[in-house]
């Protein structure tokens, strides 16, 4: 009996260690290594499967997530985390039919009552696809009270598909539930900006200041030769800042020549267009990428990580940079991974 318990303990420890390694590879953007390790494991538990399913989702590989989910859904007892993993993967990849199938099967096939996080995934799925009215109706018909994650998903969708009425509805609910979260104010302000309603956008930022809500400072980090470097917007603390900005200006001109157009909607408000363009050039993502180009061998891929969602202009610029510089760029932001190569991104611009 003692021997059996010992073997069981070793098995559990081994599965935990291997699963942690898979998670590490996923979060480092090394999806192939994660899958190779996953396939080599003779024994896997539900956490292992969920980690791999979630990993594919974070990298925009929704179909692979569904394939794994379909392999295990009738062979082991599923939990709510497994469904969050697969529903999130569906929303990141625009897999509407698959998402609905998984969501509807939770209670009917597996006896799992959907939680707020599952509803948030479905709102995100509908919203990203531009089905904002359907998303709103979905929330209105929820059998449980929607939380900030649910309303946040709806407001986030309005950033992609600007809708003043629905954005205001979501924001009102969010301000009641989570009035100190700066991201909600910024999202609503950006929706107004994208619709050309600058007075409303400015009023939201004024409301932030009046309520004492401070915007979370965005930053990007890059590791070079086992040392981590951190960049803020307009950062000049790096000893090689002059060289970084010189190379950055050259790079921006190169990508402009092949079609890049700065999206000044992501720049500072209330300044001239030329100033807006310059502020975009100094975003932390671009500074970190140029630093990587200067410090890493040409054959090395560039890996950066941002604490917030990657800027829309930086996302577009990085596609062009990967083409003209012939460098693969991996970006991990607070939501997902982006792999830029030869002018395109692994997310397929669906993010």
mmCIF file of C-alpha atoms in Angstrom:
data_model
loop_
_atom_site.group_PDB
_atom_site.id
_atom_site.type_symbol
_atom_site.label_atom_id
_atom_site.label_comp_id
_atom_site.label_asym_id
_atom_site.label_seq_id
_atom_site.Cartn_x
_atom_site.Cartn_y
_atom_site.Cartn_z
ATOM 1 C CA UNK A 1 0.000 0.000 0.000
ATOM 2 C CA UNK A 2 2.799 2.386 0.956
ATOM 3 C CA UNK A 3 4.554 1.699 -2.372
ATOM 4 C CA UNK A 4 1.375 2.431 -4.333
ATOM 5 C CA UNK A 5 0.876 5.713 -2.522
ATOM 6 C CA UNK A 6 4.499 6.634 -3.217
ATOM 7 C CA UNK A 7 4.106 5.877 -6.938
ATOM 8 C CA UNK A 8 0.898 7.886 -7.048
ATOM 9 C CA UNK A 9 2.645 10.844 -5.416
ATOM 10 C CA UNK A 10 5.529 10.661 -7.879
ATOM 11 C CA UNK A 11 3.073 10.501 -10.763
ATOM 12 C CA UNK A 12 1.255 13.602 -9.516
ATOM 13 C CA UNK A 13 4.522 15.476 -9.037
ATOM 14 C CA UNK A 14 5.756 14.503 -12.497
ATOM 15 C CA UNK A 15 2.520 15.627 -14.177
ATOM 16 C CA UNK A 16 2.606 18.912 -12.249
ATOM 17 C CA UNK A 17 6.215 19.610 -13.244
ATOM 18 C CA UNK A 18 5.620 18.765 -16.901
ATOM 19 C CA UNK A 19 2.452 20.873 -16.977
ATOM 20 C CA UNK A 20 4.350 23.799 -15.455
ATOM 21 C CA UNK A 21 6.983 23.438 -18.185
ATOM 22 C CA UNK A 22 4.290 23.466 -20.873
ATOM 23 C CA UNK A 23 2.851 26.625 -19.328
ATOM 24 C CA UNK A 24 6.329 28.192 -19.302
ATOM 25 C CA UNK A 25 6.897 27.395 -22.979
ATOM 26 C CA UNK A 26 3.475 28.799 -23.894
ATOM 27 C CA UNK A 27 4.151 32.032 -22.025
ATOM 28 C CA UNK A 28 7.538 32.346 -23.706
ATOM 29 C CA UNK A 29 5.848 32.089 -27.086
ATOM 30 C CA UNK A 30 7.408 28.683 -27.790
ATOM 31 C CA UNK A 31 4.245 26.910 -28.795
ATOM 32 C CA UNK A 32 5.973 24.122 -30.718
ATOM 33 C CA UNK A 33 8.125 23.214 -27.735
ATOM 34 C CA UNK A 34 5.030 23.205 -25.533
ATOM 35 C CA UNK A 35 3.206 20.844 -27.893
ATOM 36 C CA UNK A 36 6.221 18.531 -28.247
ATOM 37 C CA UNK A 37 6.427 18.188 -24.472
ATOM 38 C CA UNK A 38 2.649 17.724 -24.271
ATOM 39 C CA UNK A 39 2.757 14.903 -26.840
ATOM 40 C CA UNK A 40 5.614 13.166 -25.027
ATOM 41 C CA UNK A 41 3.708 12.980 -21.739
ATOM 42 C CA UNK A 42 2.411 9.451 -21.225
ATOM 43 C CA UNK A 43 -0.031 10.611 -18.545
ATOM 44 C CA UNK A 44 -1.888 13.933 -18.493
ATOM 45 C CA UNK A 45 -4.487 15.374 -16.167
ATOM 46 C CA UNK A 46 -7.195 17.933 -16.933
ATOM 47 C CA UNK A 47 -4.911 20.822 -15.939
ATOM 48 C CA UNK A 48 -2.382 19.662 -18.551
ATOM 49 C CA UNK A 49 -5.030 19.559 -21.273
ATOM 50 C CA UNK A 50 -6.495 22.919 -20.234
ATOM 51 C CA UNK A 51 -3.039 24.514 -20.246
ATOM 52 C CA UNK A 52 -2.383 23.383 -23.805
ATOM 53 C CA UNK A 53 -5.880 24.358 -24.966
ATOM 54 C CA UNK A 54 -5.515 27.789 -23.390
ATOM 55 C CA UNK A 55 -2.017 28.157 -24.850
ATOM 56 C CA UNK A 56 -3.268 27.585 -28.369
ATOM 57 C CA UNK A 57 -6.029 30.110 -27.748
ATOM 58 C CA UNK A 58 -3.613 32.794 -26.536
ATOM 59 C CA UNK A 59 -1.625 32.338 -29.735
ATOM 60 C CA UNK A 60 -4.710 32.586 -31.953
ATOM 61 C CA UNK A 61 -4.781 28.874 -32.823
ATOM 62 C CA UNK A 62 -8.446 28.306 -32.058
ATOM 63 C CA UNK A 63 -8.908 25.280 -34.288
ATOM 64 C CA UNK A 64 -6.096 23.440 -32.527
ATOM 65 C CA UNK A 65 -7.749 24.271 -29.195
ATOM 66 C CA UNK A 66 -11.042 22.817 -30.389
ATOM 67 C CA UNK A 67 -9.312 19.663 -31.645
ATOM 68 C CA UNK A 68 -7.737 19.050 -28.236
ATOM 69 C CA UNK A 69 -10.981 19.832 -26.438
ATOM 70 C CA UNK A 70 -12.886 17.362 -28.617
ATOM 71 C CA UNK A 71 -10.305 14.678 -27.763
ATOM 72 C CA UNK A 72 -10.906 14.884 -24.026
ATOM 73 C CA UNK A 73 -14.460 16.056 -23.540
ATOM 74 C CA UNK A 74 -15.848 12.547 -23.145
ATOM 75 C CA UNK A 75 -12.770 10.832 -21.719
ATOM 76 C CA UNK A 76 -12.359 12.771 -18.468
ATOM 77 C CA UNK A 77 -14.513 14.810 -16.127
ATOM 78 C CA UNK A 78 -14.435 18.426 -17.344
ATOM 79 C CA UNK A 79 -14.558 21.454 -15.069
ATOM 80 C CA UNK A 80 -15.386 25.136 -15.536
ATOM 81 C CA UNK A 81 -11.711 26.011 -16.193
ATOM 82 C CA UNK A 82 -11.542 23.706 -19.222
ATOM 83 C CA UNK A 83 -14.549 25.502 -20.692
ATOM 84 C CA UNK A 84 -13.056 28.937 -20.018
ATOM 85 C CA UNK A 85 -9.940 27.797 -21.902
ATOM 86 C CA UNK A 86 -11.781 26.616 -24.980
ATOM 87 C CA UNK A 87 -14.327 29.467 -25.056
ATOM 88 C CA UNK A 88 -11.547 32.026 -24.770
ATOM 89 C CA UNK A 89 -9.738 30.296 -27.630
ATOM 90 C CA UNK A 90 -12.889 30.513 -29.756
ATOM 91 C CA UNK A 91 -13.277 34.235 -29.065
ATOM 92 C CA UNK A 92 -9.647 34.972 -29.987
ATOM 93 C CA UNK A 93 -10.049 33.147 -33.298
ATOM 94 C CA UNK A 94 -13.587 34.130 -34.254
ATOM 95 C CA UNK A 95 -14.910 30.562 -34.084
ATOM 96 C CA UNK A 96 -18.555 31.478 -33.595
ATOM 97 C CA UNK A 97 -20.181 28.133 -34.336
ATOM 98 C CA UNK A 98 -17.685 26.181 -32.238
ATOM 99 C CA UNK A 99 -18.015 28.653 -29.375
ATOM 100 C CA UNK A 100 -21.787 28.324 -29.240
ATOM 101 C CA UNK A 101 -21.521 24.530 -29.453
ATOM 102 C CA UNK A 102 -19.162 24.400 -26.486
ATOM 103 C CA UNK A 103 -21.160 26.891 -24.432
ATOM 104 C CA UNK A 104 -24.489 25.160 -25.044
ATOM 105 C CA UNK A 105 -23.013 21.772 -24.145
ATOM 106 C CA UNK A 106 -21.856 22.886 -20.684
ATOM 107 C CA UNK A 107 -25.156 22.336 -18.881
ATOM 108 C CA UNK A 108 -26.875 19.951 -21.315
ATOM 109 C CA UNK A 109 -24.037 17.419 -21.706
ATOM 110 C CA UNK A 110 -21.719 17.979 -18.770
ATOM 111 C CA UNK A 111 -23.938 19.385 -16.024
ATOM 112 C CA UNK A 112 -21.772 22.473 -15.546
ATOM 113 C CA UNK A 113 -23.642 25.716 -14.912
ATOM 114 C CA UNK A 114 -21.985 28.621 -16.764
ATOM 115 C CA UNK A 115 -20.251 31.166 -14.547
ATOM 116 C CA UNK A 116 -19.690 34.877 -15.231
ATOM 117 C CA UNK A 117 -16.357 34.121 -16.914
ATOM 118 C CA UNK A 118 -18.068 31.851 -19.441
ATOM 119 C CA UNK A 119 -20.652 34.504 -20.222
ATOM 120 C CA UNK A 120 -17.835 37.048 -20.609
ATOM 121 C CA UNK A 121 -16.161 34.780 -23.171
ATOM 122 C CA UNK A 122 -19.386 34.566 -25.161
ATOM 123 C CA UNK A 123 -19.898 38.341 -25.069
ATOM 124 C CA UNK A 124 -16.309 38.713 -26.261
ATOM 125 C CA UNK A 125 -16.926 36.186 -29.041
ATOM 126 C CA UNK A 126 -20.047 38.003 -30.246
ATOM 127 C CA UNK A 127 -18.527 41.443 -29.821
ATOM 128 C CA UNK A 128 -15.324 40.733 -31.713
ATOM 129 C CA UNK A 129 -17.463 39.482 -34.598
ATOM 130 C CA UNK A 130 -19.319 42.804 -34.640
ATOM 131 C CA UNK A 131 -22.552 41.331 -33.286
ATOM 132 C CA UNK A 132 -22.931 44.027 -30.630
ATOM 133 C CA UNK A 133 -26.712 43.958 -30.426
ATOM 134 C CA UNK A 134 -26.672 40.190 -30.027
ATOM 135 C CA UNK A 135 -24.070 40.564 -27.296
ATOM 136 C CA UNK A 136 -26.239 43.102 -25.490
ATOM 137 C CA UNK A 137 -29.297 40.853 -25.729
ATOM 138 C CA UNK A 138 -27.194 37.948 -24.499
ATOM 139 C CA UNK A 139 -26.282 39.955 -21.386
ATOM 140 C CA UNK A 140 -29.873 41.038 -20.820
ATOM 141 C CA UNK A 141 -31.001 37.394 -20.886
ATOM 142 C CA UNK A 142 -28.301 36.069 -18.550
ATOM 143 C CA UNK A 143 -29.767 34.092 -15.632
ATOM 144 C CA UNK A 144 -27.136 35.600 -13.314
ATOM 145 C CA UNK A 145 -26.111 39.191 -12.658
ATOM 146 C CA UNK A 146 -23.443 40.336 -15.163
ATOM 147 C CA UNK A 147 -20.179 41.364 -13.521
ATOM 148 C CA UNK A 148 -17.427 43.732 -14.615
ATOM 149 C CA UNK A 149 -15.804 41.086 -16.827
ATOM 150 C CA UNK A 150 -19.013 40.687 -18.826
ATOM 151 C CA UNK A 151 -19.560 44.423 -19.271
ATOM 152 C CA UNK A 152 -15.845 44.889 -19.927
ATOM 153 C CA UNK A 153 -16.017 42.437 -22.806
ATOM 154 C CA UNK A 154 -18.890 44.414 -24.325
ATOM 155 C CA UNK A 155 -17.078 47.736 -23.957
ATOM 156 C CA UNK A 156 -13.924 46.206 -25.413
ATOM 157 C CA UNK A 157 -15.910 45.104 -28.455
ATOM 158 C CA UNK A 158 -16.998 48.715 -28.985
ATOM 159 C CA UNK A 159 -13.339 49.643 -29.363
ATOM 160 C CA UNK A 160 -13.179 47.335 -32.392
ATOM 161 C CA UNK A 161 -16.651 48.156 -33.718
ATOM 162 C CA UNK A 162 -17.434 51.683 -32.428
ATOM 163 C CA UNK A 163 -20.997 52.023 -31.159
ATOM 164 C CA UNK A 164 -21.761 55.036 -28.962
ATOM 165 C CA UNK A 165 -25.013 53.770 -27.448
ATOM 166 C CA UNK A 166 -23.757 50.316 -26.480
ATOM 167 C CA UNK A 167 -20.401 51.667 -25.282
ATOM 168 C CA UNK A 168 -22.188 54.095 -22.963
ATOM 169 C CA UNK A 169 -24.455 51.321 -21.678
ATOM 170 C CA UNK A 170 -21.470 49.121 -20.856
ATOM 171 C CA UNK A 171 -19.508 52.016 -19.357
ATOM 172 C CA UNK A 172 -22.349 53.073 -17.059
ATOM 173 C CA UNK A 173 -22.541 49.565 -15.631
ATOM 174 C CA UNK A 174 -18.760 49.379 -15.290
ATOM 175 C CA UNK A 175 -18.500 52.715 -13.518
ATOM 176 C CA UNK A 176 -21.002 51.430 -10.976
ATOM 177 C CA UNK A 177 -19.139 48.152 -10.465
ATOM 178 C CA UNK A 178 -15.531 49.229 -10.897
ATOM 179 C CA UNK A 179 -15.229 53.019 -10.859
ATOM 180 C CA UNK A 180 -11.461 53.070 -10.189
ATOM 181 C CA UNK A 181 -10.390 50.999 -13.192
ATOM 182 C CA UNK A 182 -8.706 53.460 -15.552
ATOM 183 C CA UNK A 183 -8.937 51.095 -18.515
ATOM 184 C CA UNK A 184 -12.724 51.499 -18.668
ATOM 185 C CA UNK A 185 -12.473 55.270 -18.996
ATOM 186 C CA UNK A 186 -9.745 55.040 -21.622
ATOM 187 C CA UNK A 187 -11.767 52.549 -23.664
ATOM 188 C CA UNK A 188 -14.854 54.759 -23.675
ATOM 189 C CA UNK A 189 -12.760 57.806 -24.513
ATOM 190 C CA UNK A 190 -11.186 55.931 -27.435
ATOM 191 C CA UNK A 191 -14.613 54.884 -28.710
ATOM 192 C CA UNK A 192 -15.691 58.543 -28.725
ATOM 193 C CA UNK A 193 -12.440 59.511 -30.463
ATOM 194 C CA UNK A 194 -12.899 56.904 -33.179
ATOM 195 C CA UNK A 195 -16.397 58.306 -33.797
ATOM 196 C CA UNK A 196 -15.017 61.847 -34.041
ATOM 197 C CA UNK A 197 -16.734 62.970 -30.837
ATOM 198 C CA UNK A 198 -13.790 64.773 -29.246
ATOM 199 C CA UNK A 199 -15.859 66.771 -26.748
ATOM 200 C CA UNK A 200 -17.220 63.543 -25.236
ATOM 201 C CA UNK A 201 -13.757 61.957 -25.271
ATOM 202 C CA UNK A 202 -12.276 64.894 -23.408
ATOM 203 C CA UNK A 203 -15.147 64.899 -20.911
ATOM 204 C CA UNK A 204 -14.353 61.287 -19.974
ATOM 205 C CA UNK A 205 -10.730 62.174 -19.310
ATOM 206 C CA UNK A 206 -11.884 65.123 -17.238
ATOM 207 C CA UNK A 207 -14.131 62.745 -15.285
ATOM 208 C CA UNK A 208 -11.124 60.519 -14.645
ATOM 209 C CA UNK A 209 -9.154 63.406 -13.169
ATOM 210 C CA UNK A 210 -12.100 64.558 -11.061
ATOM 211 C CA UNK A 211 -12.512 61.081 -9.614
ATOM 212 C CA UNK A 212 -8.790 60.727 -9.001
ATOM 213 C CA UNK A 213 -8.444 57.808 -11.404
ATOM 214 C CA UNK A 214 -4.951 57.569 -12.868
ATOM 215 C CA UNK A 215 -4.155 55.878 -16.141
ATOM 216 C CA UNK A 216 -1.942 52.815 -15.848
ATOM 217 C CA UNK A 217 1.397 53.629 -17.432
ATOM 218 C CA UNK A 218 2.164 51.385 -20.360
ATOM 219 C CA UNK A 219 5.600 49.876 -20.653
ATOM 220 C CA UNK A 220 7.419 47.258 -22.701
ATOM 221 C CA UNK A 221 10.251 45.004 -21.614
ATOM 222 C CA UNK A 222 12.820 43.098 -23.635
ATOM 223 C CA UNK A 223 15.474 40.674 -22.475
ATOM 224 C CA UNK A 224 18.905 40.907 -24.100
ATOM 225 C CA UNK A 225 21.809 38.732 -22.935
ATOM 226 C CA UNK A 226 20.061 37.824 -19.678
ATOM 227 C CA UNK A 227 19.358 41.454 -18.816
ATOM 228 C CA UNK A 228 15.859 42.966 -18.853
ATOM 229 C CA UNK A 229 15.367 46.454 -20.309
ATOM 230 C CA UNK A 230 12.213 48.478 -19.729
ATOM 231 C CA UNK A 231 10.844 51.192 -22.002
ATOM 232 C CA UNK A 232 8.109 53.769 -21.403
ATOM 233 C CA UNK A 233 6.528 56.009 -24.046
ATOM 234 C CA UNK A 234 9.050 58.674 -25.055
ATOM 235 C CA UNK A 235 11.676 56.977 -22.903
ATOM 236 C CA UNK A 236 15.191 58.425 -22.971
ATOM 237 C CA UNK A 237 16.646 56.749 -19.896
ATOM 238 C CA UNK A 238 18.548 54.139 -21.896
ATOM 239 C CA UNK A 239 22.209 55.151 -22.335
ATOM 240 C CA UNK A 240 21.878 54.491 -26.067
ATOM 241 C CA UNK A 241 18.708 56.533 -26.535
ATOM 242 C CA UNK A 242 20.219 58.786 -29.195
ATOM 243 C CA UNK A 243 21.095 55.771 -31.334
ATOM 244 C CA UNK A 244 17.707 54.140 -30.675
ATOM 245 C CA UNK A 245 15.796 57.229 -31.825
ATOM 246 C CA UNK A 246 18.069 57.708 -34.826
ATOM 247 C CA UNK A 247 17.432 54.127 -35.969
ATOM 248 C CA UNK A 248 13.742 54.437 -35.129
ATOM 249 C CA UNK A 249 13.301 57.475 -37.381
ATOM 250 C CA UNK A 250 15.057 55.685 -40.226
ATOM 251 C CA UNK A 251 12.870 52.617 -39.715
ATOM 252 C CA UNK A 252 9.656 54.661 -39.645
ATOM 253 C CA UNK A 253 10.549 56.290 -42.952
ATOM 254 C CA UNK A 254 11.280 52.882 -44.473
ATOM 255 C CA UNK A 255 7.930 51.404 -43.488
ATOM 256 C CA UNK A 256 6.100 54.540 -44.646
ATOM 257 C CA UNK A 257 7.563 53.956 -48.084
ATOM 258 C CA UNK A 258 5.877 50.547 -48.296
ATOM 259 C CA UNK A 259 2.465 51.647 -47.076
ATOM 260 C CA UNK A 260 2.469 52.272 -43.332
ATOM 261 C CA UNK A 261 0.221 55.173 -42.347
ATOM 262 C CA UNK A 262 0.389 56.325 -38.689
ATOM 263 C CA UNK A 263 -2.943 55.923 -36.908
ATOM 264 C CA UNK A 264 -3.058 59.129 -34.877
ATOM 265 C CA UNK A 265 -6.184 57.951 -33.093
ATOM 266 C CA UNK A 266 -3.784 56.186 -30.723
ATOM 267 C CA UNK A 267 -1.771 59.346 -30.045
ATOM 268 C CA UNK A 268 -2.134 62.160 -27.548
ATOM 269 C CA UNK A 269 -5.275 64.313 -27.717
ATOM 270 C CA UNK A 270 -5.386 68.061 -28.308
ATOM 271 C CA UNK A 271 -2.101 68.324 -30.191
ATOM 272 C CA UNK A 272 -1.208 68.935 -33.830
ATOM 273 C CA UNK A 273 -1.118 65.999 -36.255
ATOM 274 C CA UNK A 274 2.666 66.203 -36.620
ATOM 275 C CA UNK A 275 3.083 66.031 -32.841
ATOM 276 C CA UNK A 276 0.664 63.114 -32.691
ATOM 277 C CA UNK A 277 2.740 61.250 -35.269
ATOM 278 C CA UNK A 278 5.941 61.858 -33.328
ATOM 279 C CA UNK A 279 4.323 60.620 -30.107
ATOM 280 C CA UNK A 280 3.297 57.417 -31.894
ATOM 281 C CA UNK A 281 6.868 56.843 -33.029
ATOM 282 C CA UNK A 282 8.013 56.996 -29.394
ATOM 283 C CA UNK A 283 5.618 54.321 -28.117
ATOM 284 C CA UNK A 284 7.313 51.780 -25.858
ATOM 285 C CA UNK A 285 6.722 48.836 -28.213
ATOM 286 C CA UNK A 286 8.603 50.500 -31.054
ATOM 287 C CA UNK A 287 11.490 51.578 -28.821
ATOM 288 C CA UNK A 288 11.908 48.039 -27.477
ATOM 289 C CA UNK A 289 11.788 46.526 -30.967
ATOM 290 C CA UNK A 290 14.442 48.898 -32.302
ATOM 291 C CA UNK A 291 16.619 48.215 -29.256
ATOM 292 C CA UNK A 292 16.284 44.502 -29.996
ATOM 293 C CA UNK A 293 17.270 45.065 -33.612
ATOM 294 C CA UNK A 294 20.384 46.933 -32.472
ATOM 295 C CA UNK A 295 21.434 44.428 -29.822
ATOM 296 C CA UNK A 296 20.433 41.008 -31.151
ATOM 297 C CA UNK A 297 22.005 39.113 -34.024
ATOM 298 C CA UNK A 298 20.093 39.511 -37.323
ATOM 299 C CA UNK A 299 19.015 35.866 -37.258
ATOM 300 C CA UNK A 300 17.559 36.172 -33.748
ATOM 301 C CA UNK A 301 13.857 36.709 -33.259
ATOM 302 C CA UNK A 302 12.835 39.712 -31.158
ATOM 303 C CA UNK A 303 10.657 39.002 -28.120
ATOM 304 C CA UNK A 304 8.984 41.794 -26.171
ATOM 305 C CA UNK A 305 6.320 41.926 -23.499
ATOM 306 C CA UNK A 306 3.862 44.738 -22.755
ATOM 307 C CA UNK A 307 1.883 45.189 -19.543
ATOM 308 C CA UNK A 308 -1.206 46.484 -21.404
ATOM 309 C CA UNK A 309 -2.948 45.582 -24.620
ATOM 310 C CA UNK A 310 -0.667 46.264 -27.584
ATOM 311 C CA UNK A 311 -1.330 49.620 -29.238
ATOM 312 C CA UNK A 312 -3.271 49.390 -32.513
ATOM 313 C CA UNK A 313 -0.807 51.616 -34.340
ATOM 314 C CA UNK A 314 2.149 49.644 -32.989
ATOM 315 C CA UNK A 315 0.475 46.430 -34.125
ATOM 316 C CA UNK A 316 0.198 47.780 -37.659
ATOM 317 C CA UNK A 317 3.704 49.236 -37.631
ATOM 318 C CA UNK A 318 5.232 45.979 -36.382
ATOM 319 C CA UNK A 319 3.776 44.104 -39.340
ATOM 320 C CA UNK A 320 5.620 46.466 -41.676
ATOM 321 C CA UNK A 321 8.781 46.337 -39.538
ATOM 322 C CA UNK A 322 8.861 42.528 -39.715
ATOM 323 C CA UNK A 323 8.762 42.838 -43.502
ATOM 324 C CA UNK A 324 11.356 45.556 -44.150
ATOM 325 C CA UNK A 325 13.747 44.393 -41.421
ATOM 326 C CA UNK A 326 13.176 40.703 -42.163
ATOM 327 C CA UNK A 327 12.880 39.969 -38.464
ATOM 328 C CA UNK A 328 10.363 37.828 -36.616
ATOM 329 C CA UNK A 329 8.866 39.721 -33.690
ATOM 330 C CA UNK A 330 6.991 38.060 -30.822
ATOM 331 C CA UNK A 331 4.824 40.329 -28.689
ATOM 332 C CA UNK A 332 3.128 39.188 -25.518
ATOM 333 C CA UNK A 333 0.608 41.707 -24.227
ATOM 334 C CA UNK A 334 -1.861 41.473 -21.356
ATOM 335 C CA UNK A 335 -4.356 39.547 -23.500
ATOM 336 C CA UNK A 336 -2.526 37.323 -25.940
ATOM 337 C CA UNK A 337 0.493 36.642 -28.156
ATOM 338 C CA UNK A 338 1.291 38.134 -31.527
ATOM 339 C CA UNK A 339 3.859 36.627 -33.889
ATOM 340 C CA UNK A 340 4.835 39.072 -36.628
ATOM 341 C CA UNK A 341 6.594 37.706 -39.683
ATOM 342 C CA UNK A 342 7.047 39.013 -43.231
ATOM 343 C CA UNK A 343 4.345 41.655 -42.931
ATOM 344 C CA UNK A 344 1.611 39.707 -41.180
ATOM 345 C CA UNK A 345 0.573 38.757 -37.649
ATOM 346 C CA UNK A 346 -0.461 35.360 -36.335
ATOM 347 C CA UNK A 347 -3.674 36.895 -34.948
ATOM 348 C CA UNK A 348 -4.851 37.630 -38.480
ATOM 349 C CA UNK A 349 -5.721 41.135 -37.251
ATOM 350 C CA UNK A 350 -8.508 39.522 -35.219
ATOM 351 C CA UNK A 351 -7.726 40.823 -31.771
#
